[in-house]
Every structure is written in C-alpha cells, then in structure tokens.
Coordinates of C-alpha atoms in Angstrom, one line a residue:
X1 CA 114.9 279.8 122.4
X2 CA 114.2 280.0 118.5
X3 CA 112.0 282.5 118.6
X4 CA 114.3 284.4 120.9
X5 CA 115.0 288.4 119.5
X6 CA 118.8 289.4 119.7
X7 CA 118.6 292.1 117.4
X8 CA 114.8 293.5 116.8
X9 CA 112.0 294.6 119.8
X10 CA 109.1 292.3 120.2
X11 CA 106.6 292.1 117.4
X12 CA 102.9 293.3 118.3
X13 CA 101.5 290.7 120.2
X14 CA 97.5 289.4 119.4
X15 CA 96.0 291.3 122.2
X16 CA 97.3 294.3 120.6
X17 CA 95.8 293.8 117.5
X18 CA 92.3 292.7 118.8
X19 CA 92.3 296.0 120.7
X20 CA 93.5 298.2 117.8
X21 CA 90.4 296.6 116.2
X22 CA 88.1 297.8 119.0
X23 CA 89.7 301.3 119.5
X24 CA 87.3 303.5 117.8
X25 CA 83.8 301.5 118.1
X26 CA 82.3 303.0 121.2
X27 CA 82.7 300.2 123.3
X28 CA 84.0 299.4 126.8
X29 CA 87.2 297.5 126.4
X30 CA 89.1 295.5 129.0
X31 CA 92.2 293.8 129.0
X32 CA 91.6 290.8 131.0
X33 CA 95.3 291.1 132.8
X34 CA 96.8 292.1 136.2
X35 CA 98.1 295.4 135.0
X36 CA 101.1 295.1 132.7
X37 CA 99.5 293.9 129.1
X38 CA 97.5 297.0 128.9
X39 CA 100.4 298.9 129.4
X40 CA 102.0 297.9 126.5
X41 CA 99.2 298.4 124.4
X42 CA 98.5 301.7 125.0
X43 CA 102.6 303.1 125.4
X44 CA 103.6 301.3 122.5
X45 CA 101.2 299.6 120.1
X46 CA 98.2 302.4 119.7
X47 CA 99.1 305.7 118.3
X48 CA 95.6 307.1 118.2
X49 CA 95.9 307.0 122.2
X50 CA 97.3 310.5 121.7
X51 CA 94.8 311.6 119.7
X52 CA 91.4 309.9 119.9
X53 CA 90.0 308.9 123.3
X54 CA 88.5 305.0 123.7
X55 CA 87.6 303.3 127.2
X56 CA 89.9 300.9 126.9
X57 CA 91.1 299.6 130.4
X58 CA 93.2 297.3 132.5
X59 CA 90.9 294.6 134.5
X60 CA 93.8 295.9 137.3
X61 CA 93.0 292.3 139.3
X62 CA 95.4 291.1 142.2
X63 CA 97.4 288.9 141.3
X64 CA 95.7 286.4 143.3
X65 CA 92.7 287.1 141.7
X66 CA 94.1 286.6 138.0
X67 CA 95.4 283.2 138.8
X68 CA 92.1 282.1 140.7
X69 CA 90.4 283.0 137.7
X70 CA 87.8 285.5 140.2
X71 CA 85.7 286.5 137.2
X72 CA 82.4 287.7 139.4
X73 CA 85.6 291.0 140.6
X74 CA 86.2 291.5 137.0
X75 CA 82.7 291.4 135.9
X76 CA 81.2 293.6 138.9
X77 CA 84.3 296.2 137.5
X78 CA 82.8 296.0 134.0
X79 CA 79.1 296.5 135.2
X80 CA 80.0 299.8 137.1
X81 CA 81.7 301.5 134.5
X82 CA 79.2 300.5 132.2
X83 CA 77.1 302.5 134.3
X84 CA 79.2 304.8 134.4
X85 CA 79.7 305.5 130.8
X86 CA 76.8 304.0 128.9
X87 CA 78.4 302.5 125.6
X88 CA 76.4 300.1 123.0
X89 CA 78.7 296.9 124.2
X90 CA 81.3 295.8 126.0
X91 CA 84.7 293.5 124.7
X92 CA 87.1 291.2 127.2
X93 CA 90.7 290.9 125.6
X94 CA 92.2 287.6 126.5
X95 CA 96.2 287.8 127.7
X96 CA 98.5 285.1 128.8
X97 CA 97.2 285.2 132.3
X98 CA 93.8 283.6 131.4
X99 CA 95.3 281.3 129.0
X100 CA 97.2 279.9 131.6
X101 CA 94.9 279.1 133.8
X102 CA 91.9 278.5 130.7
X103 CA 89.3 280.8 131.4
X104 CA 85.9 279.7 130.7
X105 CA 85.3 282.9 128.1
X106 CA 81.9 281.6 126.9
X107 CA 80.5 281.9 130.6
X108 CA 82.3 284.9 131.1
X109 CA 80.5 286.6 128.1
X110 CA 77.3 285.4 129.7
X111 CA 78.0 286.5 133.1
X112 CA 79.0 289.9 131.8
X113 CA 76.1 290.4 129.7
X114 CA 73.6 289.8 131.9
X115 CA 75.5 292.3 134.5
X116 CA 75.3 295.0 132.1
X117 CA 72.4 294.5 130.1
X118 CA 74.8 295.1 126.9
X119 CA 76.2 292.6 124.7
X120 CA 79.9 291.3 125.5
X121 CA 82.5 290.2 123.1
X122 CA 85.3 288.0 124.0
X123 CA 88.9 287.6 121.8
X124 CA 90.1 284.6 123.0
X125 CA 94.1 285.8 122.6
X126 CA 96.8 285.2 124.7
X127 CA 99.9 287.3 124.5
X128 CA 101.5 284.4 122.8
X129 CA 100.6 285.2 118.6
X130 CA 101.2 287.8 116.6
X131 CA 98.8 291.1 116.2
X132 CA 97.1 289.9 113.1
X133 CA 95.8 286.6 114.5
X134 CA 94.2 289.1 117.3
X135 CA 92.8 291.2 114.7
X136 CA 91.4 288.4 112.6
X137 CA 89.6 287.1 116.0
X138 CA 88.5 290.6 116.8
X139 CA 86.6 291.2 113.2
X140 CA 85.4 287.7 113.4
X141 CA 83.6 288.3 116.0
X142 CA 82.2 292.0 115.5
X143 CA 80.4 290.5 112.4
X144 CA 79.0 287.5 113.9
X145 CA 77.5 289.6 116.9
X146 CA 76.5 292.7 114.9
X147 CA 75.9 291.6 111.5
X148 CA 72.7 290.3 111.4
X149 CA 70.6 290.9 108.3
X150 CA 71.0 291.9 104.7
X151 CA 70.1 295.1 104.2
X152 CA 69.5 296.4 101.0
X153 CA 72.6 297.5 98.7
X154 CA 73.6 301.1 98.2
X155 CA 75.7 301.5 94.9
X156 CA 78.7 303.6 95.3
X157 CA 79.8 302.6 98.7
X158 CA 82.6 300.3 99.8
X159 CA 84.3 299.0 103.2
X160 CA 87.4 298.6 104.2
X161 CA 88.2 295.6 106.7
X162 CA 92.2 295.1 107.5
X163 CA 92.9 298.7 108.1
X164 CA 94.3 299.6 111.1
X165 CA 97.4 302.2 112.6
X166 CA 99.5 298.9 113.4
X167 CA 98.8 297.6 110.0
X168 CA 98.8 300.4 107.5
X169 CA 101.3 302.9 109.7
X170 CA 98.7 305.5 109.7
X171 CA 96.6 307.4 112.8
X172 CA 93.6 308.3 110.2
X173 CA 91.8 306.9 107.2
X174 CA 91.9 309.4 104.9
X175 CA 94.6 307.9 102.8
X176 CA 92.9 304.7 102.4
X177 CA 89.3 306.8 102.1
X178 CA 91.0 308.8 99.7
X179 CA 92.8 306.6 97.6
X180 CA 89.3 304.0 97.7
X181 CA 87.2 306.9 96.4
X182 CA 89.7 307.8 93.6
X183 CA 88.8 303.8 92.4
X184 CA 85.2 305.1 91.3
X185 CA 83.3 305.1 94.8
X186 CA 81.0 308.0 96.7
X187 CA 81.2 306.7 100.2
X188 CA 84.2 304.9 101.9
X189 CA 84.5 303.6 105.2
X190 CA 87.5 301.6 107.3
X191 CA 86.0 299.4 109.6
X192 CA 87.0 300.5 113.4
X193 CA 89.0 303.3 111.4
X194 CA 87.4 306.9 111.8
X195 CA 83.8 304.7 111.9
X196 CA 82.0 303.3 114.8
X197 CA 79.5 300.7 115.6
X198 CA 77.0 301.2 113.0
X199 CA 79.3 300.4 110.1
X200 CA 79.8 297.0 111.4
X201 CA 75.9 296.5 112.0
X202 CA 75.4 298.0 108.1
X203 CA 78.3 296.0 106.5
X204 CA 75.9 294.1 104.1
X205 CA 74.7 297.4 102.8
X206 CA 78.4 298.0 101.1
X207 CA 78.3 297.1 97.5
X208 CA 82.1 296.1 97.9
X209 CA 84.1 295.0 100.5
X210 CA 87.9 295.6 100.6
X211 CA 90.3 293.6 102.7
X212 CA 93.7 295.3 102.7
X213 CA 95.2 293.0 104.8
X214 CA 95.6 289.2 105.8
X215 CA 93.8 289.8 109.4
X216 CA 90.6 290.5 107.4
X217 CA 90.6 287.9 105.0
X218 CA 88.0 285.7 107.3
X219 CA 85.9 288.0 108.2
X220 CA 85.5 289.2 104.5
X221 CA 84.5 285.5 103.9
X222 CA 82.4 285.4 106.8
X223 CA 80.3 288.3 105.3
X224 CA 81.1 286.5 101.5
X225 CA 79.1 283.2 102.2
X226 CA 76.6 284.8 105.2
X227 CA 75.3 287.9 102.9
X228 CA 76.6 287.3 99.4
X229 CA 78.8 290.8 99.6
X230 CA 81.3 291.3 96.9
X231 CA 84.8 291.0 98.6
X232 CA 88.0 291.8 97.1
X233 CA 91.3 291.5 98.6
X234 CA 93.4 294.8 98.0
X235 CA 96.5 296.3 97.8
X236 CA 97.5 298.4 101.5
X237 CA 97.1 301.6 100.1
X238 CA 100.4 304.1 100.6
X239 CA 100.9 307.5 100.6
X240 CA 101.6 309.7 97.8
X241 CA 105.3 310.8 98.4
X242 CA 106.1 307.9 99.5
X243 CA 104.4 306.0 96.4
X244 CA 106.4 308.9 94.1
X245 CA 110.2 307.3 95.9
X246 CA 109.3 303.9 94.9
X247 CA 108.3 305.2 91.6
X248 CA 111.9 306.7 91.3
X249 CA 113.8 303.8 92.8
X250 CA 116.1 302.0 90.6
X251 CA 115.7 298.2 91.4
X252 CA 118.0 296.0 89.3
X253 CA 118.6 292.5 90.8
X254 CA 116.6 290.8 93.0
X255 CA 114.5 292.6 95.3
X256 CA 112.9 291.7 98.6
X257 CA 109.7 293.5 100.3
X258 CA 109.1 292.5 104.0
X259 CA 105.1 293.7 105.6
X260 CA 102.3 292.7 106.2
X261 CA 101.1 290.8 103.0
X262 CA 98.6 293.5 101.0
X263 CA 100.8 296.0 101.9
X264 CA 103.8 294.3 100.3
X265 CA 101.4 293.8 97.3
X266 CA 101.0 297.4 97.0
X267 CA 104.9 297.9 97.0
X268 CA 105.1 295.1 94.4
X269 CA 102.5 296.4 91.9
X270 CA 104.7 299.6 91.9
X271 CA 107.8 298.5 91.5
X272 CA 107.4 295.1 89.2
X273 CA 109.1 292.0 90.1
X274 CA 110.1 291.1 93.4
X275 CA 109.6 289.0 96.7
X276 CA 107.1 289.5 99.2
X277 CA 108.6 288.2 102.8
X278 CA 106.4 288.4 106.5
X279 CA 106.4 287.6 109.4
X280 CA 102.9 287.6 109.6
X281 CA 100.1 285.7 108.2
X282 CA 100.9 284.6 104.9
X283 CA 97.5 284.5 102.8
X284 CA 97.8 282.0 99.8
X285 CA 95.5 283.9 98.0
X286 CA 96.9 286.8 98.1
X287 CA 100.8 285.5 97.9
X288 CA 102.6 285.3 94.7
X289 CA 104.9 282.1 94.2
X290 CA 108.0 282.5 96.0
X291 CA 106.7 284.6 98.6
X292 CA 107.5 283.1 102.0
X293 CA 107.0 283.2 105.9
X294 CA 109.7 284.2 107.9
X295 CA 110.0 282.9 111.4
X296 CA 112.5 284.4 113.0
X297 CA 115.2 286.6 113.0
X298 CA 117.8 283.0 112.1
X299 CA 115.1 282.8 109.3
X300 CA 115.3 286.1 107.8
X301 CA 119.0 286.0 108.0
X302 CA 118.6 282.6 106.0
X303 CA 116.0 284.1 103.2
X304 CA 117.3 287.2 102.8
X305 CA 120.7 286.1 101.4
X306 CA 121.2 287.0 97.7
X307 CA 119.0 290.0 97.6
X308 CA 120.4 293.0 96.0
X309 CA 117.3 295.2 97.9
X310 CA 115.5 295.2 100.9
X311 CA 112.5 297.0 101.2
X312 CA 111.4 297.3 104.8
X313 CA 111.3 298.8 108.0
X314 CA 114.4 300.0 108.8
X315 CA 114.6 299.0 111.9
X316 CA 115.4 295.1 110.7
X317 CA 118.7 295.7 109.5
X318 CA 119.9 295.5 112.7
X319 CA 118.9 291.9 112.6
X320 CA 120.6 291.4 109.1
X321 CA 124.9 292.7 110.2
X322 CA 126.0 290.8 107.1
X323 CA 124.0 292.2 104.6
X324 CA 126.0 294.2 102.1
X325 CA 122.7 295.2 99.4
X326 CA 120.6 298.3 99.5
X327 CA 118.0 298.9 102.0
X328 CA 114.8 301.3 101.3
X329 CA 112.9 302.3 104.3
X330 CA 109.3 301.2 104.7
X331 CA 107.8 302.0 108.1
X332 CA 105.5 298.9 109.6
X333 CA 104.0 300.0 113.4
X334 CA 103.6 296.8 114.5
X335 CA 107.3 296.2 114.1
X336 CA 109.1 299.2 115.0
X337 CA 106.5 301.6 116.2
X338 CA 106.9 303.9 113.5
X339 CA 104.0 305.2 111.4
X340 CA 104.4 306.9 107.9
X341 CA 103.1 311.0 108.9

C-alpha cells in the first residue's frame, strides 16, 4: 500500500513511454496485452493519436491465450498485418501480463522476424515502472538494432533524444527544433519526434547529440562510447510565454520545481536558486546537490514542507492539503495529461 494514490491519478506507466518512443517511426507496434493496456495508452497517455496516425495495436489475445503465453496467435497476427501494411520493422511492448507469466521475449523476437521477414524489437516492460524507464528501454534498443556504422559527420546538425509529448508537454517539435537551431545549428531533429526511421539509422552523422531528459541519458552513452558522438545533456526546452512568466515571477524564499529532471533544469536556469524534486529518474549527472527522488505522495508531503513555492503541475496540490506557499503551474503529461498548447 505505500505506493498507493489517494490524491493524484496514476503516473504514466513504462509501456506508455516505450510506445510514445515508437509513435512516429513507421513501424508496426503491438502491445503484447489482452485488450486493456493499449487502451490506456492511446485515451490517455498519447496526444498525437488525435493528430498523427501510427499502427500501433492491441495483441487483442483471449485471455486464455495471454496467460498460456500462445505466442505462435500473436505472432501469426503480427505477420498478417505486416502484410497488410508493409512498414520497415515491427516492435512488441511488454505489459504485466507477460511479465507474469515471463515471456521468453528473445524467442519471441526471433519467431516474429522470421514470420515477417522484418526486424522485431522487443521492450521488455511491464506495467509496473514508470514511463521513463520504458523510454530509456525503447531508445536503447532503436540504437542497438539501427545504428550500425559511423557515417561521416555533417557540421551544423544536432539530435535530440529524450523528447517526447509525455516528457516535454508538447504534440510537435518545433519548440525544441526551434529553440536547438537558435543555439547555432542548420539542421535539428527529435528522435521519434516529427522524424522517422532514418534519423535513428543516421544518428552517428549528428555532430551533437542532445539528451533533454533522464530517459535518454543511456542511449546517448550508448552512441558516446559505440561512435564517439558528442553528447550533451540539456535543459527541456519551454515555450516562450511561458519562459516570459517565470521570468516575471518573484521567488523569495525557498523554492521547489517538481518534473522530469532536464526540464526542471530549464526552470532552474531561469529562475536561479532552487530545488529540483521527481518522481522520476533522478540522473546524478544532471542533479544539483539537494535535489531528491520523491516516492510517493507520503514522500512529497514529507519534502515539500518548508517551501515558500512550488513549481509544478497543478494538479499535485491536491496531494499537498496542508500546504499554505504559492504554487506556479507547470503542466507535465505524464502526470496530469496536460500539455503546454
């Protein structure tokens, strides 16, 4: 019961975040579930499903079939609408039936591959985590499937791994695209973010690599020790009006900023001095001393005491009755399903 919510709705689970990864890269995508996880995903933790079409589907096995673990029904499903639609690869989502019951994913990736004729990606997540630790599997794993040489460097040109709706609150790129270029550079692209396939297959051709949140901070050492790339963990970048309200906000006392950790960063670099707090990965690199982990909602109540300003999503105060400071609004998807437009 200690991670029990009274007061806030469920964080984004992992599965949602290895999805959100996979949304815009021309694959086939299943959810390896009996009908209920991909629900949630796509009614509450993918805003672009309203605006960008993906084949991302439900493995929609019996129930009987879940829990006997019938992978030769899920993979004839995946082969046929693989013929059906043709894409470059296919991706199996893990979700707390298959961890239950410890699905062989390795084999699965073989048997699916050699159905198709594509290659198969599996995220072995299970409901269970958090969205980052779903994303950071997801990257992982693009790169060490579609990586494959170093190609030679074009000067000018960055990526951008960690960017995605449920961790920068936008449906779009061109903030982060914008903002990137604005730094000195010709050509910006957000991996899985308004870019497809090909940008994961070309990463080494990026003379810098941004990571704008904890969730990509493997990968971009993945590609750091595998190609030599030039990766830089940076600040979530935020949009202009908003950035213009922090700029005006009076902060004396003690002030505490709860995101995901770049983004927090970015608030922090604007404002001055103050606390980053998460409930999400918590990057040592990236932290500042006194920034801290929060658990649960007992935790934040706990850490939160003798702040004069919260900045955060709004929709935490509900967990925090007692608290008598200021609190400045700071939309996080993954939390609240809010984004910033």
């Amino acid at each position: 019961m200690k991670k029990f919510l009274r007061y806030i709705s469920p964080l984004a689970p992992d599965d949602s975040g290895a999805c959100s990864v996979l949304y815009e890269l021309g694959g086939i995508t299943v959810i390896c579930d009996a009908g209920g996880c991909a629900g949630n995903v796509c009614g509450f933790d993918e805003p672009r499903w309203f605006t960008k079409k993906s084949a991302l589907f439900s493995a929609g096995l019996r129930d009987m079939d879940a829990i006997l673990g019938r992978d030769d029904r899920l993979v004839a499903k995946l082969a046929l609408a693989q013929q059906q639609l043709e894409r470059d690869f296919t991706a199996i989502v893990g979700t707390p039936v298959p961890a239950v019951i410890a699905t062989d994913y390795k084999a699965l990736e073989r048997m699916a591959e050699k159905k198709t004729g594509v290659p198969c990606i599996t995220v072995q997540t299970d409901g269970t985590k958090l969205y980052d630790k779903g994303e950071e599997e997801a990257y992982l794993r693009l790169f060490k499937t579609f990586a494959k040489e170093k190609l030679p460097t074009r000067k000018g040109t960055a990526a951008v791994i960690g960017a995605t709706p449920l961790d920068t609150g936008f449906i779009t790129a061109d903030t982060i695209v914008s903002q990137i270029k604005a730094e000195g550079f010709e050509e910006v692209k957000c991996i899985g973010f308004d870019s497809g396939l090909d940008e994961v297959k070309n990463i080494s051709r990026f003379e810098k690599i941004f990571v704008i949140s904890p969730a990509g901070i493997r990968a971009g050492n993945y590609l750091k020790d595998n190609f030599s790339l030039d990766v830089e963990v940076h600040g979530c970048p935020l949009p202009g009006e908003y950035t213009d309200k922090l700029k005006d906000l009076r902060t004396g006392g003690r002030t505490l900023i709860i995101h995901q950790q770049m983004t927090a960063n970015a608030v922090r670099d604007i404002i001055g001095d103050s606390t980053c707090g998460t409930f999400f990965m918590l990057d040592k690199t990236a932290a500042q001393e006194g920034d801290f982990h929060i658990k649960d909602e007992e935790d934040l109540a706990e850490k939160a005491k003798g702040f004069d300003l919260i900045i955060a999503d709004i929709s935490l105060k509900r967990a925090l009755p007692e608290y008598k400071g200021e609190w400045f609004d700071l939309p996080h998807f993954a939390v609240s399903g809010r984004t910033f437009q």
